[in-house]
Short mmCIF file of C-alpha atoms and ligand atoms in Angstrom, two decimals:
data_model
loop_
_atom_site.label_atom_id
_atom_site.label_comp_id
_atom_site.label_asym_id
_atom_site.label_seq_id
_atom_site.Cartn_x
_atom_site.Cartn_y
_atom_site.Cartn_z
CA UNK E 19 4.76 43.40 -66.38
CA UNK E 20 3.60 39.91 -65.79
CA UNK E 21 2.81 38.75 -62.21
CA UNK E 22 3.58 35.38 -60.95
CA UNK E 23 2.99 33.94 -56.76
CA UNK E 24 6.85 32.47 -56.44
CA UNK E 25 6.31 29.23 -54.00
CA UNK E 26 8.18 29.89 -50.95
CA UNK E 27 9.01 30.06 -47.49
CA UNK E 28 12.59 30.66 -47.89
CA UNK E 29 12.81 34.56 -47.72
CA UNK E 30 16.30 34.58 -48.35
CA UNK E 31 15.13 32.93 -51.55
CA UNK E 32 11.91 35.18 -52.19
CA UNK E 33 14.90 38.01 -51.83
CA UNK E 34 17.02 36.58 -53.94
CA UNK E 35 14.25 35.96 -56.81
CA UNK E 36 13.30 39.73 -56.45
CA UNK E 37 16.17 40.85 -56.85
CA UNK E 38 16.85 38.21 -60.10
CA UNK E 39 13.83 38.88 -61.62
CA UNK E 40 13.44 42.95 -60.66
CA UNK E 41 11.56 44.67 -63.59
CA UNK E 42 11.65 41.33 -65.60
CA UNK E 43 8.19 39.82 -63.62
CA UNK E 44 6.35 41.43 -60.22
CA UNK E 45 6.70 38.69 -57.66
CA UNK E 46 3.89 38.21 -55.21
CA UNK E 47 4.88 35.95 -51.95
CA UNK E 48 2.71 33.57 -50.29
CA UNK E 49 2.14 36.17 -47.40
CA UNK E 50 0.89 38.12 -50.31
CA UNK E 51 -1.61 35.52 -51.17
CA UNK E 52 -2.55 34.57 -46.93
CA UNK E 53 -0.86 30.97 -47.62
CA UNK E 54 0.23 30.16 -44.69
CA UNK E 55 0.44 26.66 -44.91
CA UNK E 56 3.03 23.87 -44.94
CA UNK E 57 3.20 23.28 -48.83
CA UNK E 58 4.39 19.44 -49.28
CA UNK E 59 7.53 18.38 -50.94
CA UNK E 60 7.96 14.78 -50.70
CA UNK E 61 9.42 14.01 -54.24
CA UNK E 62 12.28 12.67 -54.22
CA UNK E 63 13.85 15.03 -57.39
CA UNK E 64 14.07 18.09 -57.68
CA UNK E 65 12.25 18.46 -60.63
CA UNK E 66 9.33 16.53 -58.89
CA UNK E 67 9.50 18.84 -55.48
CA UNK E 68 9.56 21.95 -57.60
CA UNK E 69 6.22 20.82 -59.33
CA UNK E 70 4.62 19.91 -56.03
CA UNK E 71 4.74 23.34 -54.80
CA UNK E 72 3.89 24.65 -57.67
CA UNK E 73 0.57 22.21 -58.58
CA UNK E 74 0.16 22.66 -54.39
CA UNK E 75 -0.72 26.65 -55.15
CA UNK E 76 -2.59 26.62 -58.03
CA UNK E 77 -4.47 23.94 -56.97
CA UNK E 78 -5.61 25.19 -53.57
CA UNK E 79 -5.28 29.58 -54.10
CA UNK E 80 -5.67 29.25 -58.26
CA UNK E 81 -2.77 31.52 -58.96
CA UNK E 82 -0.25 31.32 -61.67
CA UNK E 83 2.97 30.76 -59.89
CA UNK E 84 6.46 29.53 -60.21
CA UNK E 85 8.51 27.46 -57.21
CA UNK E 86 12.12 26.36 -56.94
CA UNK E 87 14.01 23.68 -55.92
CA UNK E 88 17.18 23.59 -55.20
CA UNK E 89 20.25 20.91 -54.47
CA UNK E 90 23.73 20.80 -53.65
CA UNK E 91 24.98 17.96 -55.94
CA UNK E 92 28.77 16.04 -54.21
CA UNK E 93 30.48 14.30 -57.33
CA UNK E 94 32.40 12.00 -54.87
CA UNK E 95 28.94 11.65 -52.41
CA UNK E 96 27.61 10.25 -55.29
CA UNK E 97 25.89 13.59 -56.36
CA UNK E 98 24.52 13.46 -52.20
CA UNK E 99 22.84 15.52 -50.40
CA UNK E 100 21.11 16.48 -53.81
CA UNK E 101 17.51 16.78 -53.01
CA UNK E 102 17.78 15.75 -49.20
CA UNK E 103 20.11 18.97 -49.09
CA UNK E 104 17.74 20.87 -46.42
CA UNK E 105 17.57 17.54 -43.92
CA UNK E 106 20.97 16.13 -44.72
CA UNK E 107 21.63 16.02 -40.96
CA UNK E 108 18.06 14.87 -39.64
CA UNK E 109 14.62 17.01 -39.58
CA UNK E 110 15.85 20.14 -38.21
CA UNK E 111 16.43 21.48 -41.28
CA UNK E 112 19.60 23.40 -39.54
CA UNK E 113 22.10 24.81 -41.88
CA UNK E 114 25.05 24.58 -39.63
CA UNK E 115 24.45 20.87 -38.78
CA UNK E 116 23.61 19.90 -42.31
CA UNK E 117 27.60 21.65 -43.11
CA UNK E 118 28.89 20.21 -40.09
CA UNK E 119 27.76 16.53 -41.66
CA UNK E 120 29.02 17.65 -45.14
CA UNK E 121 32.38 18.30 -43.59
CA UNK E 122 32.58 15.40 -41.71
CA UNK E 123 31.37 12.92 -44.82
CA UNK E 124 33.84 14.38 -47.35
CA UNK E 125 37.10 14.08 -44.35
CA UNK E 126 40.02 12.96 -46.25
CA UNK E 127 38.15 13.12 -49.39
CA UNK E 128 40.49 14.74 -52.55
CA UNK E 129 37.30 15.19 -55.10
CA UNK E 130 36.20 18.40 -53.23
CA UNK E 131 34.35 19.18 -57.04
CA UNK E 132 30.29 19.93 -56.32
CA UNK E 133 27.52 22.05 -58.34
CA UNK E 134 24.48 23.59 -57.02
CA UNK E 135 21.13 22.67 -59.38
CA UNK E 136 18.57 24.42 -58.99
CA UNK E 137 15.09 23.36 -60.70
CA UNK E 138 12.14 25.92 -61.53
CA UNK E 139 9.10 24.62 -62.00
CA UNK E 140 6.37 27.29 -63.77
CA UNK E 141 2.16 26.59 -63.76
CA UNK E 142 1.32 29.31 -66.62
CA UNK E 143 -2.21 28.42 -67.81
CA UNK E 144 -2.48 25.47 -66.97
CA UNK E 145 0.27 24.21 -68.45
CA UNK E 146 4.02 23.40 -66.70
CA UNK E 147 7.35 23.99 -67.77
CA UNK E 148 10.54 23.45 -66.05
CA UNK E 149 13.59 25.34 -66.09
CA UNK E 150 17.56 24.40 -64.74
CA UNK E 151 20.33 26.26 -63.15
CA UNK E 152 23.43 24.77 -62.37
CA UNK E 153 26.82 26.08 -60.98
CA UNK E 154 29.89 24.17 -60.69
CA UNK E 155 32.26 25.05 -57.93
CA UNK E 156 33.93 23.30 -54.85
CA UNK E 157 33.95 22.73 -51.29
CA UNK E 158 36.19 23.68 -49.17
CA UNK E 159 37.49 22.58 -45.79
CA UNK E 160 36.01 25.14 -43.57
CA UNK E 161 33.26 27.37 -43.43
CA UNK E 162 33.94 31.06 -44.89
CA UNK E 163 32.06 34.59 -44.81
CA UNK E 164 28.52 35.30 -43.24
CA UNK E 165 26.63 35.88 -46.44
CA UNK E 166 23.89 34.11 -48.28
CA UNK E 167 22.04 31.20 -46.87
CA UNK E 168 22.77 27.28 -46.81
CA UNK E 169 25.43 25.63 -47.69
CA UNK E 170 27.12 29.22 -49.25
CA UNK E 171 29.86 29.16 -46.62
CA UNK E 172 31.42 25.92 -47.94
CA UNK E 173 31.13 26.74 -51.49
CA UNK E 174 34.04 28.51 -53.87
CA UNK E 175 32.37 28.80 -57.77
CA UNK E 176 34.49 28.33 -60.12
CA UNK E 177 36.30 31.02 -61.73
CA UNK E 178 36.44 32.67 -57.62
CA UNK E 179 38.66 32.08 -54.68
CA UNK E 180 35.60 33.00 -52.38
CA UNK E 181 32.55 31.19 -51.21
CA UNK E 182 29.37 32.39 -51.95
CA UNK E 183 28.64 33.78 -48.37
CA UNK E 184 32.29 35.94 -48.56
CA UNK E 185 31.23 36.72 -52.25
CA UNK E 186 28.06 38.75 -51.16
CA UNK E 187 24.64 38.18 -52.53
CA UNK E 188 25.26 41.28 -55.54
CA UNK E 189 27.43 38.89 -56.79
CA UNK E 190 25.73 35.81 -55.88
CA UNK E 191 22.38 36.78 -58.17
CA UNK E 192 24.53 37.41 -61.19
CA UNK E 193 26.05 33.81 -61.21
CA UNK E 194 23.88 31.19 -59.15
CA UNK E 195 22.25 28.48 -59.81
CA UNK E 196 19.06 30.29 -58.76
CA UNK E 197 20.02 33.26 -61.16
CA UNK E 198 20.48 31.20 -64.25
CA UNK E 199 17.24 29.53 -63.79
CA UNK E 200 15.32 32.26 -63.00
CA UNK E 201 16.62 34.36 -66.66
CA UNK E 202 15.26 31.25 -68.17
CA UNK E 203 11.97 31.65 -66.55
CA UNK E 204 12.43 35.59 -66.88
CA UNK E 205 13.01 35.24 -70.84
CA UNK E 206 10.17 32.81 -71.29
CA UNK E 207 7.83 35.00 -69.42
CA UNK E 208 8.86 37.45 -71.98
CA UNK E 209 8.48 35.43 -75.14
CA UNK E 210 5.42 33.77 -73.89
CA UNK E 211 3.58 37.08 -73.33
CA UNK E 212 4.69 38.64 -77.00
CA UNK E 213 2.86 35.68 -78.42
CA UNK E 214 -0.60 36.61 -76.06
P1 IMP J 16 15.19 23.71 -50.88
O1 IMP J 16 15.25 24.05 -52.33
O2 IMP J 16 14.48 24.78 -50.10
O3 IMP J 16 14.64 22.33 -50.61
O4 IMP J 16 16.67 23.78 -50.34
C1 IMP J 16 17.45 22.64 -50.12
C2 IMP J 16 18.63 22.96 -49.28
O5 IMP J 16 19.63 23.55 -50.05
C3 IMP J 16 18.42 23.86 -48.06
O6 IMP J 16 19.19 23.35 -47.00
C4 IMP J 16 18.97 25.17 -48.45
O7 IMP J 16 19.53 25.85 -47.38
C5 IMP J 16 20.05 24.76 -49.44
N1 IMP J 16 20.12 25.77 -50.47
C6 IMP J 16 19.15 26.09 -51.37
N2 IMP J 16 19.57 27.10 -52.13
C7 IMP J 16 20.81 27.42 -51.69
C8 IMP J 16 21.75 28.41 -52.07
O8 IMP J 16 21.53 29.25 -52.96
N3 IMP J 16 22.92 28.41 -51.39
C9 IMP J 16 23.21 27.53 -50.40
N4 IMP J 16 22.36 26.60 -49.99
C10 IMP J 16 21.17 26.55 -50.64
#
């Protein structure tokens, strides 16, 4: 099975890509690898974030390794907080003021339609690819359940009359944005290494 170093600091994330990508590719984490640092991501995409922290490890521990990105995209915000998701409400990076601002911003608002996007960005020898995962959903008026991370209390996918913190994170990894990218990444990993 193929290793790759995934590029985070988010262990909810490092969880739920283990879980995603269980005996598909062996994940190692950046304790695995003593990074300990700060890894940049200044872009302002996702796409460009996601290639940061990748470029950011291979440059500086010379591991193959993947890292995501990930935003939650308003259709009447203008497709806000998008990448500013983590700092929507100011450099604390806190969850439950960044869906406290969300709330407030979208008062009154009808259009309650939003998608998570979530961009994978892959270093494989040298080369990079990118891979997307998007889930269309919307948000509702209150926060909901005590699962997942983020902004999962305040978001129903569609097809579900739950948010993704009252769905549970079983669920969750079969249908999220994160999931859909990472099976791209999974089946390229798999193609890629039948060519070797
Ligand atoms: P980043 O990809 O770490 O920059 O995450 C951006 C922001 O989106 C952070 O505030 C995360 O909490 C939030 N976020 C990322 N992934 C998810 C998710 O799967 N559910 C809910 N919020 C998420």
């Amino acid at each position: 099975m193929n290793t790759l170093v995934f590029a985070t600091n988010n262990l909810h994330k490092l969880e739920e890509i283990r879980h995603i990508l269980c005996g598909k590719i062996r994940i190692r984490s950046l304790d695995d690898i003593r990074c300990r640092e700060d890894i940049p991501e200044t872009a302002d995409t996702l796409e460009g974030n996601a290639l940061m922290k990748a470029h950011y490890i291979k440059d500086h521990f010379g591991f193959d390794c993947f890292a995501d990105d990930t935003g939650l995209e308003v259709e009447a915000l203008n497709q806000a907080p998008g990448v500013y998701s983590a700092r929507y409400a100011g450099n604390t990076y806190d969850p439950e003021a960044n869906m406290r601002k969300l709330l407030q911003e979208m008062q009154g608002i009808k259009n309650r339609k939003a998608r998570f996007r979530t961009v994978i960005a892959l270093i494989l020898d040298s080369s990079e690819y990118l891979f997307e995962g998007i889930i269309n959903g919307t948000i509702i008026e209150e926060e909901k359940g005590t699962g997942g991370f983020g902004y999962d209390p305040l978001f129903v996918p569609d097809g579900y009359t739950q948010t993704f913190a009252e769905l549970g994170n079983e669920l969750k990894n079969t249908i999220s944005h994160r999931a859909l990218a990472g099976e791209k990444l999974a089946a390229f990993i798999s193609n890629h290494s039948h060519k070797q």
